Coordinates of C-alpha atoms and ligand atoms in Angstrom, one line a residue:
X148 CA -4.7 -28.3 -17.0
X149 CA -2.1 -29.3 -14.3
X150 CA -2.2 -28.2 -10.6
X151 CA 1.0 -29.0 -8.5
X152 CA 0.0 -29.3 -4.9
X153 CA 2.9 -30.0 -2.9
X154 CA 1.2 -31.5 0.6
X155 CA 2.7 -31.2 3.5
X156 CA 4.7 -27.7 2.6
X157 CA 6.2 -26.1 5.5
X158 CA 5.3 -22.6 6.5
X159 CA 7.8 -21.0 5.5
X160 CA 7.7 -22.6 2.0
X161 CA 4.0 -21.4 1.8
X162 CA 5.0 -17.8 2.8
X163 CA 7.5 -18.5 0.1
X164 CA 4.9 -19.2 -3.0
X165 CA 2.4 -16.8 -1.3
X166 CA 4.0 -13.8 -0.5
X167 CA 5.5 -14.2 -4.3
X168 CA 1.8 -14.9 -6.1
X169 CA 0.7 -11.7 -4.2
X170 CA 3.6 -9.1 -6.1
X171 CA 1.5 -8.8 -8.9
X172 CA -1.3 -6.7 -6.3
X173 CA -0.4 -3.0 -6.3
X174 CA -3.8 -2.4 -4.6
X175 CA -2.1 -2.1 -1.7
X176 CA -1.2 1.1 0.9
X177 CA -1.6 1.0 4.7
X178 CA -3.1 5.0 4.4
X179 CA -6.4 6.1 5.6
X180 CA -6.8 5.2 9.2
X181 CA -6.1 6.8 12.3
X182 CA -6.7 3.9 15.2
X183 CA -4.6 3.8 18.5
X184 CA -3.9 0.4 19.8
X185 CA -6.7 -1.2 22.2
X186 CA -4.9 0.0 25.6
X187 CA -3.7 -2.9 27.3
X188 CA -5.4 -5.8 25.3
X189 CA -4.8 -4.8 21.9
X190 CA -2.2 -5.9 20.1
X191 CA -0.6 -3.1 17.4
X192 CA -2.0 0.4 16.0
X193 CA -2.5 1.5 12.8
X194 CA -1.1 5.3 13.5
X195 CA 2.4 4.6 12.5
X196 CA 1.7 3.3 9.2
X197 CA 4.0 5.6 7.8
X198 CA 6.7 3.1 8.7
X199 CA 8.4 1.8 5.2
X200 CA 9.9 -1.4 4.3
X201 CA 10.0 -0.7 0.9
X202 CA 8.2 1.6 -1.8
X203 CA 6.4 1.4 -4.9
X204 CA 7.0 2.9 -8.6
X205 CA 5.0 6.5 -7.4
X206 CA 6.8 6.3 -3.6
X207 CA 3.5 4.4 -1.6
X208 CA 4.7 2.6 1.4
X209 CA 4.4 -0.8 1.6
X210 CA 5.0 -2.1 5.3
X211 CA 2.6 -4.7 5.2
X212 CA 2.8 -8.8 5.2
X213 CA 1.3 -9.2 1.6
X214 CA 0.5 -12.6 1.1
X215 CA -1.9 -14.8 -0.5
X216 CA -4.3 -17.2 1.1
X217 CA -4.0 -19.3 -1.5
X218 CA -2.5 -19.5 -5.2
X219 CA -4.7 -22.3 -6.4
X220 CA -7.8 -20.7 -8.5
X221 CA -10.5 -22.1 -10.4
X222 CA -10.0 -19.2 -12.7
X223 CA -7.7 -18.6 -16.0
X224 CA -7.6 -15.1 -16.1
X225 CA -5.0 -14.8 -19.0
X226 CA -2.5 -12.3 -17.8
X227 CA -2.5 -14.0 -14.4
X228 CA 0.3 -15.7 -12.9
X229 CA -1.8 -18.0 -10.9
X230 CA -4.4 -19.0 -13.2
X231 CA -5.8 -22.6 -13.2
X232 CA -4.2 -23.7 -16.4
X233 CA -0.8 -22.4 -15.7
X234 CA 1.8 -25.0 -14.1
X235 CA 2.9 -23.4 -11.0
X236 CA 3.3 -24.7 -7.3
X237 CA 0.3 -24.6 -5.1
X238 CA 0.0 -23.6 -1.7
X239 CA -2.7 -22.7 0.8
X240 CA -2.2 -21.0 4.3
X241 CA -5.1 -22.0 6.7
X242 CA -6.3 -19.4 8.6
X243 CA -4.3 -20.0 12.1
X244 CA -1.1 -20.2 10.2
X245 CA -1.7 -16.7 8.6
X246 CA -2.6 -14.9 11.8
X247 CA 0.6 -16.6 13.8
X248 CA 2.8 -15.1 10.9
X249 CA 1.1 -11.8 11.4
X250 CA 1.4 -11.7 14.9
X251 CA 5.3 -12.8 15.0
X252 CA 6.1 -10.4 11.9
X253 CA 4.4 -7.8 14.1
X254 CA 6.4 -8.2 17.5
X255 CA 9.4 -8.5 15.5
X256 CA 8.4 -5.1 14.2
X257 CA 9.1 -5.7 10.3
X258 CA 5.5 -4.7 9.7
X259 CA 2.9 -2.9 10.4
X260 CA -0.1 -4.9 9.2
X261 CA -1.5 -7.3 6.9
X262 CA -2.5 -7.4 3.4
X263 CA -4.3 -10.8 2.2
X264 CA -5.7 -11.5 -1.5
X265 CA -6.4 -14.8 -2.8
X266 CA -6.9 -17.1 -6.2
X267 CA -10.5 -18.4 -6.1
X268 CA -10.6 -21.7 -3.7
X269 CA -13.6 -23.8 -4.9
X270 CA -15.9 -21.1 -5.0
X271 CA -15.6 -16.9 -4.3
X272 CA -18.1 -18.1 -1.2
X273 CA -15.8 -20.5 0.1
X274 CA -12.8 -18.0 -0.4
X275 CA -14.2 -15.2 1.1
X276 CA -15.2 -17.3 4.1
X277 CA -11.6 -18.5 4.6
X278 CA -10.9 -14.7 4.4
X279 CA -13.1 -14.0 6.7
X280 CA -12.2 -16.7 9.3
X281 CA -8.9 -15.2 9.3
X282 CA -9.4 -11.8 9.8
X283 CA -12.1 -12.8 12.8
X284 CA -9.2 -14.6 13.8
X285 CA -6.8 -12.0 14.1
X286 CA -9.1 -9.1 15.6
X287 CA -11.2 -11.4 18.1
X288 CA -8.4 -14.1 19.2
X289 CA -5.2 -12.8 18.6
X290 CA -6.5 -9.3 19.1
X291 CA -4.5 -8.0 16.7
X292 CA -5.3 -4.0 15.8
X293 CA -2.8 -3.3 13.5
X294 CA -3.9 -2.4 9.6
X295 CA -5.4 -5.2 7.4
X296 CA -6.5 -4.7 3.9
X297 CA -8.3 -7.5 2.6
X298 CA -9.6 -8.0 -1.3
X299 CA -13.4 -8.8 -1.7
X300 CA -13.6 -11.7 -3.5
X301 CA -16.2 -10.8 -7.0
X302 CA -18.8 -13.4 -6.5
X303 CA -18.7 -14.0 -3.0
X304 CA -22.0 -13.6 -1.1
X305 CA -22.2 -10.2 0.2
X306 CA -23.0 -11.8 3.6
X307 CA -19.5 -12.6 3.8
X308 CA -18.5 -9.3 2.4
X309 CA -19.9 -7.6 4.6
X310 CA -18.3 -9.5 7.5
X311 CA -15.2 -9.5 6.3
X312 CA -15.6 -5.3 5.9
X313 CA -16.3 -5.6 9.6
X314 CA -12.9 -6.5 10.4
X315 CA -10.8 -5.1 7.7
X316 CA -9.6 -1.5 7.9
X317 CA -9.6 -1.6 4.1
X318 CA -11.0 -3.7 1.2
X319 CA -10.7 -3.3 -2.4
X320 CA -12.2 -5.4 -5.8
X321 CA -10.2 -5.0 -8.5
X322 CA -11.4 -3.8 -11.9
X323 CA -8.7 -5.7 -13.4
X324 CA -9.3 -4.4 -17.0
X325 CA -10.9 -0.7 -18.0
X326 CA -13.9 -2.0 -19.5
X327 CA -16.2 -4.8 -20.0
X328 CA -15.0 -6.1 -23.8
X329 CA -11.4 -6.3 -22.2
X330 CA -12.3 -8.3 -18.8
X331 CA -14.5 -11.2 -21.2
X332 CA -12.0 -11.5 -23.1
X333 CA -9.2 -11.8 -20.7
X334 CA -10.8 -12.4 -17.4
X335 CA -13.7 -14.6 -18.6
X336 CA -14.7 -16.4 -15.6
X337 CA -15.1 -12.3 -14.3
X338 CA -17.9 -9.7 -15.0
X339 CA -18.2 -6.6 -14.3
X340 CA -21.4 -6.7 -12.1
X341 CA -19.5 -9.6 -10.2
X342 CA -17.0 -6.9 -9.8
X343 CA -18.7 -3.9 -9.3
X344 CA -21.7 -5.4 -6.8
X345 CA -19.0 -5.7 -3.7
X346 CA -17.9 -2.3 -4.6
X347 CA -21.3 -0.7 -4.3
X348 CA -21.8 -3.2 -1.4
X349 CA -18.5 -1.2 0.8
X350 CA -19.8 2.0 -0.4
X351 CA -23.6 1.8 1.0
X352 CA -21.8 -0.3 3.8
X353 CA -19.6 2.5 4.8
X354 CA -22.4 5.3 4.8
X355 CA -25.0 3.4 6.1
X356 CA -23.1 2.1 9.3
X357 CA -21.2 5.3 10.0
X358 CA -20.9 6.2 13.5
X359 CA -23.4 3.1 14.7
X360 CA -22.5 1.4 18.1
X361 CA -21.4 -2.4 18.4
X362 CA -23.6 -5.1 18.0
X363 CA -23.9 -8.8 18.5
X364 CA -23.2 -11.1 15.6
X365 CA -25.6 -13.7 14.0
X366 CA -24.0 -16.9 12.8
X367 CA -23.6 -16.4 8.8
X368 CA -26.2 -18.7 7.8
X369 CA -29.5 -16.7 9.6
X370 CA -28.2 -13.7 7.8
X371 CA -29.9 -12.6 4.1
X372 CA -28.7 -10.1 1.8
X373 CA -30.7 -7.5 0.1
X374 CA -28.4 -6.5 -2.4
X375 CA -29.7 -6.7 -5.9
X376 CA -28.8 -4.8 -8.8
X377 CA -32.6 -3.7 -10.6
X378 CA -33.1 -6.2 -13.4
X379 CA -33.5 -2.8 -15.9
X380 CA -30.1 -1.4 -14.6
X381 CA -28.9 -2.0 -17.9
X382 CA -31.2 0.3 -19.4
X383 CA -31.3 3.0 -16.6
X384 CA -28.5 4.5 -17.9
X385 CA -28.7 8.4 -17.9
X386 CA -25.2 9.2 -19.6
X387 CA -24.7 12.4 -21.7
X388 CA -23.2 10.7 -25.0
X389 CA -20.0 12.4 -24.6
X390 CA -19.5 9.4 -22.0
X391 CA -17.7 6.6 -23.1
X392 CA -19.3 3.2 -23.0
X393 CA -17.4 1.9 -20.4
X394 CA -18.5 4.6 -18.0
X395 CA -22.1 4.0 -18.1
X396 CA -21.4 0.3 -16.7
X397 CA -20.0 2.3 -13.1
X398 CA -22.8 5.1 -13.2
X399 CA -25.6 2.8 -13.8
X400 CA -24.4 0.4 -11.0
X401 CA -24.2 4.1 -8.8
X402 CA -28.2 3.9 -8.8
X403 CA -28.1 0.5 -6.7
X404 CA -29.9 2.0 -3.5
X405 CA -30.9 -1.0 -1.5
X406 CA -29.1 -1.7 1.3
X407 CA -27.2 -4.8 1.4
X408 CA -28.6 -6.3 4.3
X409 CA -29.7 -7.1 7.7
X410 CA -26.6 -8.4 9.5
X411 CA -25.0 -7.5 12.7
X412 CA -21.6 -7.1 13.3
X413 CA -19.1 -8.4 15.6
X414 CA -19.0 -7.4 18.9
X415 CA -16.0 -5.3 18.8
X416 CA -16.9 -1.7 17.3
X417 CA -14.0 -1.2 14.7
X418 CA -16.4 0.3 12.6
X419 CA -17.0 -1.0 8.5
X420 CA -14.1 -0.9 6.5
X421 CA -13.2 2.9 8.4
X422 CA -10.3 3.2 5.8
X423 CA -13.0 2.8 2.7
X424 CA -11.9 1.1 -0.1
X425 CA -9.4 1.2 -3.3
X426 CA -9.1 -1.1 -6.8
X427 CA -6.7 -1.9 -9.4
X428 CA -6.6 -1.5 -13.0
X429 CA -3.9 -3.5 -15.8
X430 CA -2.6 -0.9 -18.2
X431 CA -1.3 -2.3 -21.5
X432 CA -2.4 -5.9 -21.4
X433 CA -5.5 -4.3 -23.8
X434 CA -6.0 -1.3 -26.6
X435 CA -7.8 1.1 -24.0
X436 CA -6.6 4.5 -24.3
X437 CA -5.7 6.9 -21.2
X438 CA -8.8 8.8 -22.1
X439 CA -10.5 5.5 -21.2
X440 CA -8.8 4.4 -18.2
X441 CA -9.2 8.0 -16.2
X442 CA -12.5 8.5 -17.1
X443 CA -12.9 4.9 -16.0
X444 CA -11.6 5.9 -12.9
X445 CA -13.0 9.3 -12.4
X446 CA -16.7 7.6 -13.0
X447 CA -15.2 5.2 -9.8
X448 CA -13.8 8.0 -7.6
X449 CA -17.4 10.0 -8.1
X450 CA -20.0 6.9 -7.7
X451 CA -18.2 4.8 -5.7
X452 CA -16.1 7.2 -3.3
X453 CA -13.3 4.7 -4.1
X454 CA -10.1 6.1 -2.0
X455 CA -7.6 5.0 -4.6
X456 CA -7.0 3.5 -8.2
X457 CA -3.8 2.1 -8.6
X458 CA -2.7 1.4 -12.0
X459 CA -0.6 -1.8 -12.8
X460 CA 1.2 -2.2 -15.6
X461 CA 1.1 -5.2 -17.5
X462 CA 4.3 -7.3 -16.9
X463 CA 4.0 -10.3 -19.5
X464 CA 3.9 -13.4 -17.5
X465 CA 1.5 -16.0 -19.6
X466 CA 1.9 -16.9 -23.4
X467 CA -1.6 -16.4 -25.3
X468 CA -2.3 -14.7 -27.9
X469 CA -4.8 -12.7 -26.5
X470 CA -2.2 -11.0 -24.5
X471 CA 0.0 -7.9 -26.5
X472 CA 3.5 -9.1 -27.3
X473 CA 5.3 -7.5 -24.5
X474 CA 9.1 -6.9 -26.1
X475 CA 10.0 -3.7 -24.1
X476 CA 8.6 -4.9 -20.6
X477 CA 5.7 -3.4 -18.7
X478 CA 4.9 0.2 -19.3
X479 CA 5.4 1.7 -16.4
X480 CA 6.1 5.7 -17.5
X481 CA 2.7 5.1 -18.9
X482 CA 1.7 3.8 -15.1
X483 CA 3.7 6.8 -14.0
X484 CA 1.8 9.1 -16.1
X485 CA -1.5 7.5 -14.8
X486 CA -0.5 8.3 -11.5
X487 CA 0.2 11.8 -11.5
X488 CA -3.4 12.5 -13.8
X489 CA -5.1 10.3 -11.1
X490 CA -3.5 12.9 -8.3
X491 CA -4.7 15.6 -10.7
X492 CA -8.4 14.2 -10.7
X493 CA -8.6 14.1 -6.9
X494 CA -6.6 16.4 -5.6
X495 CA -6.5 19.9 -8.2
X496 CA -10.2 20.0 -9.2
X497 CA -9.3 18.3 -13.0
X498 CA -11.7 16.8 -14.8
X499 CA -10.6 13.8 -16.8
X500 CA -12.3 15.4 -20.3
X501 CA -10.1 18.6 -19.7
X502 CA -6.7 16.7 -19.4
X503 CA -7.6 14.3 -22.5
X504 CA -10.4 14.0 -25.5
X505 CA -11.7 11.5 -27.8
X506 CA -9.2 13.3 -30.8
X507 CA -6.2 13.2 -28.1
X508 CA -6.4 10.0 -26.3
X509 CA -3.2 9.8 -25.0
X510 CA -0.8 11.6 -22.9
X511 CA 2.3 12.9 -23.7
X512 CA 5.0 10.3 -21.9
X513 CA 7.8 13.0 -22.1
X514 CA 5.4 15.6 -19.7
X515 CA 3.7 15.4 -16.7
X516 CA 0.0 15.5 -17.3
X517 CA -0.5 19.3 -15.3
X518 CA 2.5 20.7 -18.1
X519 CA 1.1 18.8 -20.6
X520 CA -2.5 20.3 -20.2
X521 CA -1.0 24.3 -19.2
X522 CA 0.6 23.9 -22.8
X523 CA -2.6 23.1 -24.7
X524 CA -4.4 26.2 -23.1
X525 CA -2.0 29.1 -22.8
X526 CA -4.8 31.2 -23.1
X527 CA -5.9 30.6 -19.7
X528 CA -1.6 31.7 -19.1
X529 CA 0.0 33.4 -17.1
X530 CA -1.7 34.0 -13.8
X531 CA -1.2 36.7 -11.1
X532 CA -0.7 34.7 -8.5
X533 CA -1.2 37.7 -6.1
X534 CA -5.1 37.7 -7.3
X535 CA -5.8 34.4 -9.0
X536 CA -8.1 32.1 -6.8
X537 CA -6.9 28.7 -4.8
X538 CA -8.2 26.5 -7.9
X539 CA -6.6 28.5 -10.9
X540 CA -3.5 28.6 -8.6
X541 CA -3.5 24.9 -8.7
X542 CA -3.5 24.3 -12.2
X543 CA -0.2 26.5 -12.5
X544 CA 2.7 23.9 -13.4
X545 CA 5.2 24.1 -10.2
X546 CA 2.3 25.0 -8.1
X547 CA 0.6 22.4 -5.7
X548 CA -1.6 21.6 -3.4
X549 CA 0.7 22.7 0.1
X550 CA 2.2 25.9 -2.0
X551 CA -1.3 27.0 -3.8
X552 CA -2.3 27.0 0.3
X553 CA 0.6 28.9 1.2
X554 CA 0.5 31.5 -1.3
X555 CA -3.2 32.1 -0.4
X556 CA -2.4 32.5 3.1
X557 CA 0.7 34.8 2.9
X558 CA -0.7 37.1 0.6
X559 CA -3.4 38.4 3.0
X560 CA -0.8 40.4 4.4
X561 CA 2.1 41.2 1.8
X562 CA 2.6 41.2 -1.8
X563 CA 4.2 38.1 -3.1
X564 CA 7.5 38.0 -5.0
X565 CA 9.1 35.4 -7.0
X566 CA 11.7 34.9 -3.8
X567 CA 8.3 34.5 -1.6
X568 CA 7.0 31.6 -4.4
X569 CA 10.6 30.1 -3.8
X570 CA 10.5 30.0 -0.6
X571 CA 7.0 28.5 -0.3
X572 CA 7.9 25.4 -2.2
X573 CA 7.0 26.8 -6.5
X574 CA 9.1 24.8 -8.6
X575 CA 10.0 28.1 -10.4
X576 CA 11.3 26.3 -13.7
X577 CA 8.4 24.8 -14.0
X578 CA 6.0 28.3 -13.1
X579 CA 7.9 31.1 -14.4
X580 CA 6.1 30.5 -17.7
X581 CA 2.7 30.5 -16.7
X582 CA 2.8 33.7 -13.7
X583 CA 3.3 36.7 -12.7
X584 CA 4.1 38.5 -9.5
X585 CA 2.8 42.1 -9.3
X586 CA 2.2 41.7 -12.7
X587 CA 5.1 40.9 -14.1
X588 CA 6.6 37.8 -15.0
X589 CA 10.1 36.9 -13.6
X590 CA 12.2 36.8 -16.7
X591 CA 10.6 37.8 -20.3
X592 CA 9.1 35.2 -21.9
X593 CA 7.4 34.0 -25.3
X594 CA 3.8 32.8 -24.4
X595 CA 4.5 30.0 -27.5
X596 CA 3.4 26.9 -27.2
X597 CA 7.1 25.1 -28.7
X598 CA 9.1 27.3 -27.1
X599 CA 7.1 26.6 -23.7
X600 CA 7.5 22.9 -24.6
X601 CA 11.2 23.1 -25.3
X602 CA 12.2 24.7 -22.3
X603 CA 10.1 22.3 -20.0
X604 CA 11.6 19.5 -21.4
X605 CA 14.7 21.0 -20.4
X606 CA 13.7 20.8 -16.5
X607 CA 14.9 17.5 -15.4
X608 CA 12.3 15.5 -13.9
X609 CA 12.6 13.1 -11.2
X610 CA 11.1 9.6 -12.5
X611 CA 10.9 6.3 -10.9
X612 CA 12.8 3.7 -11.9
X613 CA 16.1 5.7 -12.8
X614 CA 14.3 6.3 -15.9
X615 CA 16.6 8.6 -17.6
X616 CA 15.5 11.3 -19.7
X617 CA 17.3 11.0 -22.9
X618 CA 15.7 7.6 -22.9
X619 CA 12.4 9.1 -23.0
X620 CA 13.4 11.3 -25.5
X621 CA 13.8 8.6 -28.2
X622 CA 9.9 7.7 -27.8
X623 CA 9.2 11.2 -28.3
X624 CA 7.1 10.6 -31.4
X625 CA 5.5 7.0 -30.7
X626 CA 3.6 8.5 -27.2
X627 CA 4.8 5.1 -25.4
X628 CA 6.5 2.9 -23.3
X629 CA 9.6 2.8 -22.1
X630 CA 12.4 -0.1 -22.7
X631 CA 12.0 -1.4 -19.0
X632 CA 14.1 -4.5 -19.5
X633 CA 15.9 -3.2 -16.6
X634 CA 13.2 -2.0 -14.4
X635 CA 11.2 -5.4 -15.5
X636 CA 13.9 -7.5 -13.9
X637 CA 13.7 -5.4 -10.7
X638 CA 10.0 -5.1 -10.5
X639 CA 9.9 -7.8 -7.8
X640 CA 11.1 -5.4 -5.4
X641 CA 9.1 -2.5 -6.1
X642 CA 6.1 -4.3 -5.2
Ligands
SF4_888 S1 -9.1 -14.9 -10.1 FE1 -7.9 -14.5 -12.0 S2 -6.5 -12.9 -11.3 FE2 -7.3 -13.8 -9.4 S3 -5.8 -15.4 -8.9 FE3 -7.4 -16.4 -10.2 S4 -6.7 -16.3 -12.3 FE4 -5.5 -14.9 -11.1

């Protein structure tokens, strides 16, 4: 193992290595807060968040300084960039240079907030206390009260996790891998309690201090932690079998009920992490199949009231052969079909069993996930959308969440027609096979599963990346990844 430290680095060289090392993070959106600025001492608000600098593969905003507080790490996760036993320049920000960056980038208005990760410094403790430092830092002396999403370091004391979520608008833990056979045997100095504890920790955090007034601080060392998962939590597990595995990991940590402790926190009221918390997964670096990974993710969304998942596909960075041999760059229609089931879990009711089953693990690269499921149960086709209920009106392909609204509203006072559904935002190539309007449908149409597929294959879909759809054609058969060599040269930006 070789570490290059290069002492004596300028700033802006650090900023250089750091803001680089922290690409790789797609854990990373400036949504889910609504704070004005602190009238006249405050510096910043996190209202306008909306402000982009550049966007991500499924259109997040990214206006944030993303940086690392440092790339050196004690671990060797194996698809990591950073990982001890790689030979890559070293560089650590100390806390006062991070928060003058943030404050300059900030008056010079090319962002709107922070977002700060970090390799492993000596110990997850010692990490998450630089962390910490930083952020205190930045709300306390530089009263900064823009957005900062900070990573919970797995391992850390939850003393300093919980201070840290004090001053934070955000925090995540990333998963890294769907389940626990995948992170030992590419994240091996990683477990999954180390993982999900913090997790848990943010959730009780956030419902337990909800609404409570400011309080003083105690110094860090008079504070004790109560959080401990049961000793039996392995064996508490109440899963129906249909569950996979992996699952029962996330809904036995769920029964952790303790709080996590007795300290105070700091004397401004910004409330505990107020814009909750998200994680990241790596799709592609390891055999799990999309079955896996959303139910993975629905079992996080329902016991840990996570506010995101954000999928990462793997971009081949490390030689090792327990890594897949990358030859047609990161899989990132795969990501893109992640994405739009995730949006299906949360926002149209889905369950991650009806979009996908142990006998069809997969999706369908070539469809959205919503078309993909409509097809495979035309039985439940086509709806009247002048009678059908907000939920069924949901799962009609062309129909989402804003025009499923609009259509329930309007049609208290008039009966819909297909130029009504047009105007109201249905994508009518999309619907016009699975509705009708005062009972009938809007051209004649087979209810037949190929035909159905033929024609919405047809509808040109808008993909990220400039994927093109005669490309996607070609993998028709092989349900997977595009060639990104392209996209894969680019990705830098996207990030
Ligand atoms: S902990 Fe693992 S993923 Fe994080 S920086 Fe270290 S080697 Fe990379």
């Amino acid at each position: 193992m070789s570490i290059i430290i290069q002492e004596d680095m300028t700033v802006q060289k650090k900023l250089e290595v750091l803001s680089d090392a922290a690409k790789y993070d797609v854990a990373c959106t400036s949504s889910g807060v609504d704070r004005s600025g602190g009238g006249s001492s405050g510096i910043g608000n996190s209202v306008a968040c909306g402000i982009c600098h550049t966007f991500s593969a499924d259109g997040r905003c990214i206006s944030l300084l993303k940086i690392l507080m440092t790339n050196e790490c004690i671990f060797d996760c194996k698809y990591c960039f950073n990982r001890a036993s790689n030979d890559v320049l070293r560089a650590t920000f100390t806390p006062e240079e991070i928060c003058s960056l943030t404050i300059e980038f900030y008056r010079r208005n090319y962002i709107e907030g922070l977002f700060l990760s970090s390799g492993v410094l000596k110990t997850p403790d010692h990490t998450m206390e630089l962390m910490c430092k930083t952020l205190r830092m930045l709300r306390e002396v530089y009263q900064f009260n823009g957005y900062i999403h900070c990573k919970a370091v797995p391992g850390a004391d939850p003393v300093l996790v919980e201070m840290t979520g004090w001053y934070a608008d955000r925090m995540s833990v990333n998963l890294e891998l769907p389940t626990a056979d995948s992170l030992r045997m590419l994240a091996p100095n990683k477990t999954r309690k180390n993982i999900l504890r913090p997790m848990k920790q943010i959730q009780i955090g956030r419902i337990e201090n909800k609404g409570k007034a400011a309080f003083n601080r105690l110094p860090f060392i008079e504070e004790e932690s109560a959080l401990v998962l049961p000793d039996n939590y392995k064996n508490n597990i109440a899963a129906p079998a249909s569950v996979l595995q992996d699952v029962q990991d996330i809904i036995a940590a769920d029964s952790i009920k303790s709080s996590f402790g007795v300290i105070k926190a700091p004397s401004i009221n910004r409330g505990f992490v107020p814009a909750g918390q998200s994680t990241q997964m790596i799709i592609g670096a390891t055999p799990e199949s999309d079955y896996q990974i959303m139910s993975v993710a629905e079992a996080l969304y329902q016991k840990f009231d996570l506010k995101r998942v954000f999928y990462s596909a793997y971009i081949s960075i490390n030689e090792d052969n327990s890594l897949p041999a990358v030859n047609q760059g990161p899989p990132l229609l795969r990501e893109h079909r992640l994405y739009q089931a995730d949006w299906l879990l949360r926002f149209y009711g889905f369950q991650a069993a009806e979009l996908l089953s142990e006998s069809r693990p997969n999706f369908n690269v070539l469809m959205d996930p919503k078309c993909n499921w409509a097809i495979g149960h035309l039985e439940q086709f086509p709806v009247e959308v002048n009678k059908a209920d907000y939920y069924t009106l949901l799962r009609v392909p062309g129909i989402g969440v804003k025009s499923a609204q609009r259509i329930v509203k309007a049609r208290k006072t008039a009966i819909l027609s297909f130029e009504d559904l047009k105007k109201m935002g249905v994508v009518l190539k999309r619907a016009i096979y699975f509705i009708t309007c005062a009972g009938r449908m809007m051209y004649p149409v087979k209810i037949e599963e190929n035909y159905i597929t033929s024609m919405l294959l047809r509808v040109k879909e808008k993909l990220p990346f400039d994927m093109d759809a005669s490309t996607a054609y070609k993998q028709l058969s092989l349900f997977d990844d595009m060639n990104f060599t392209a996209a894969n040269a680019q990705i830098g930006s996207f990030l």
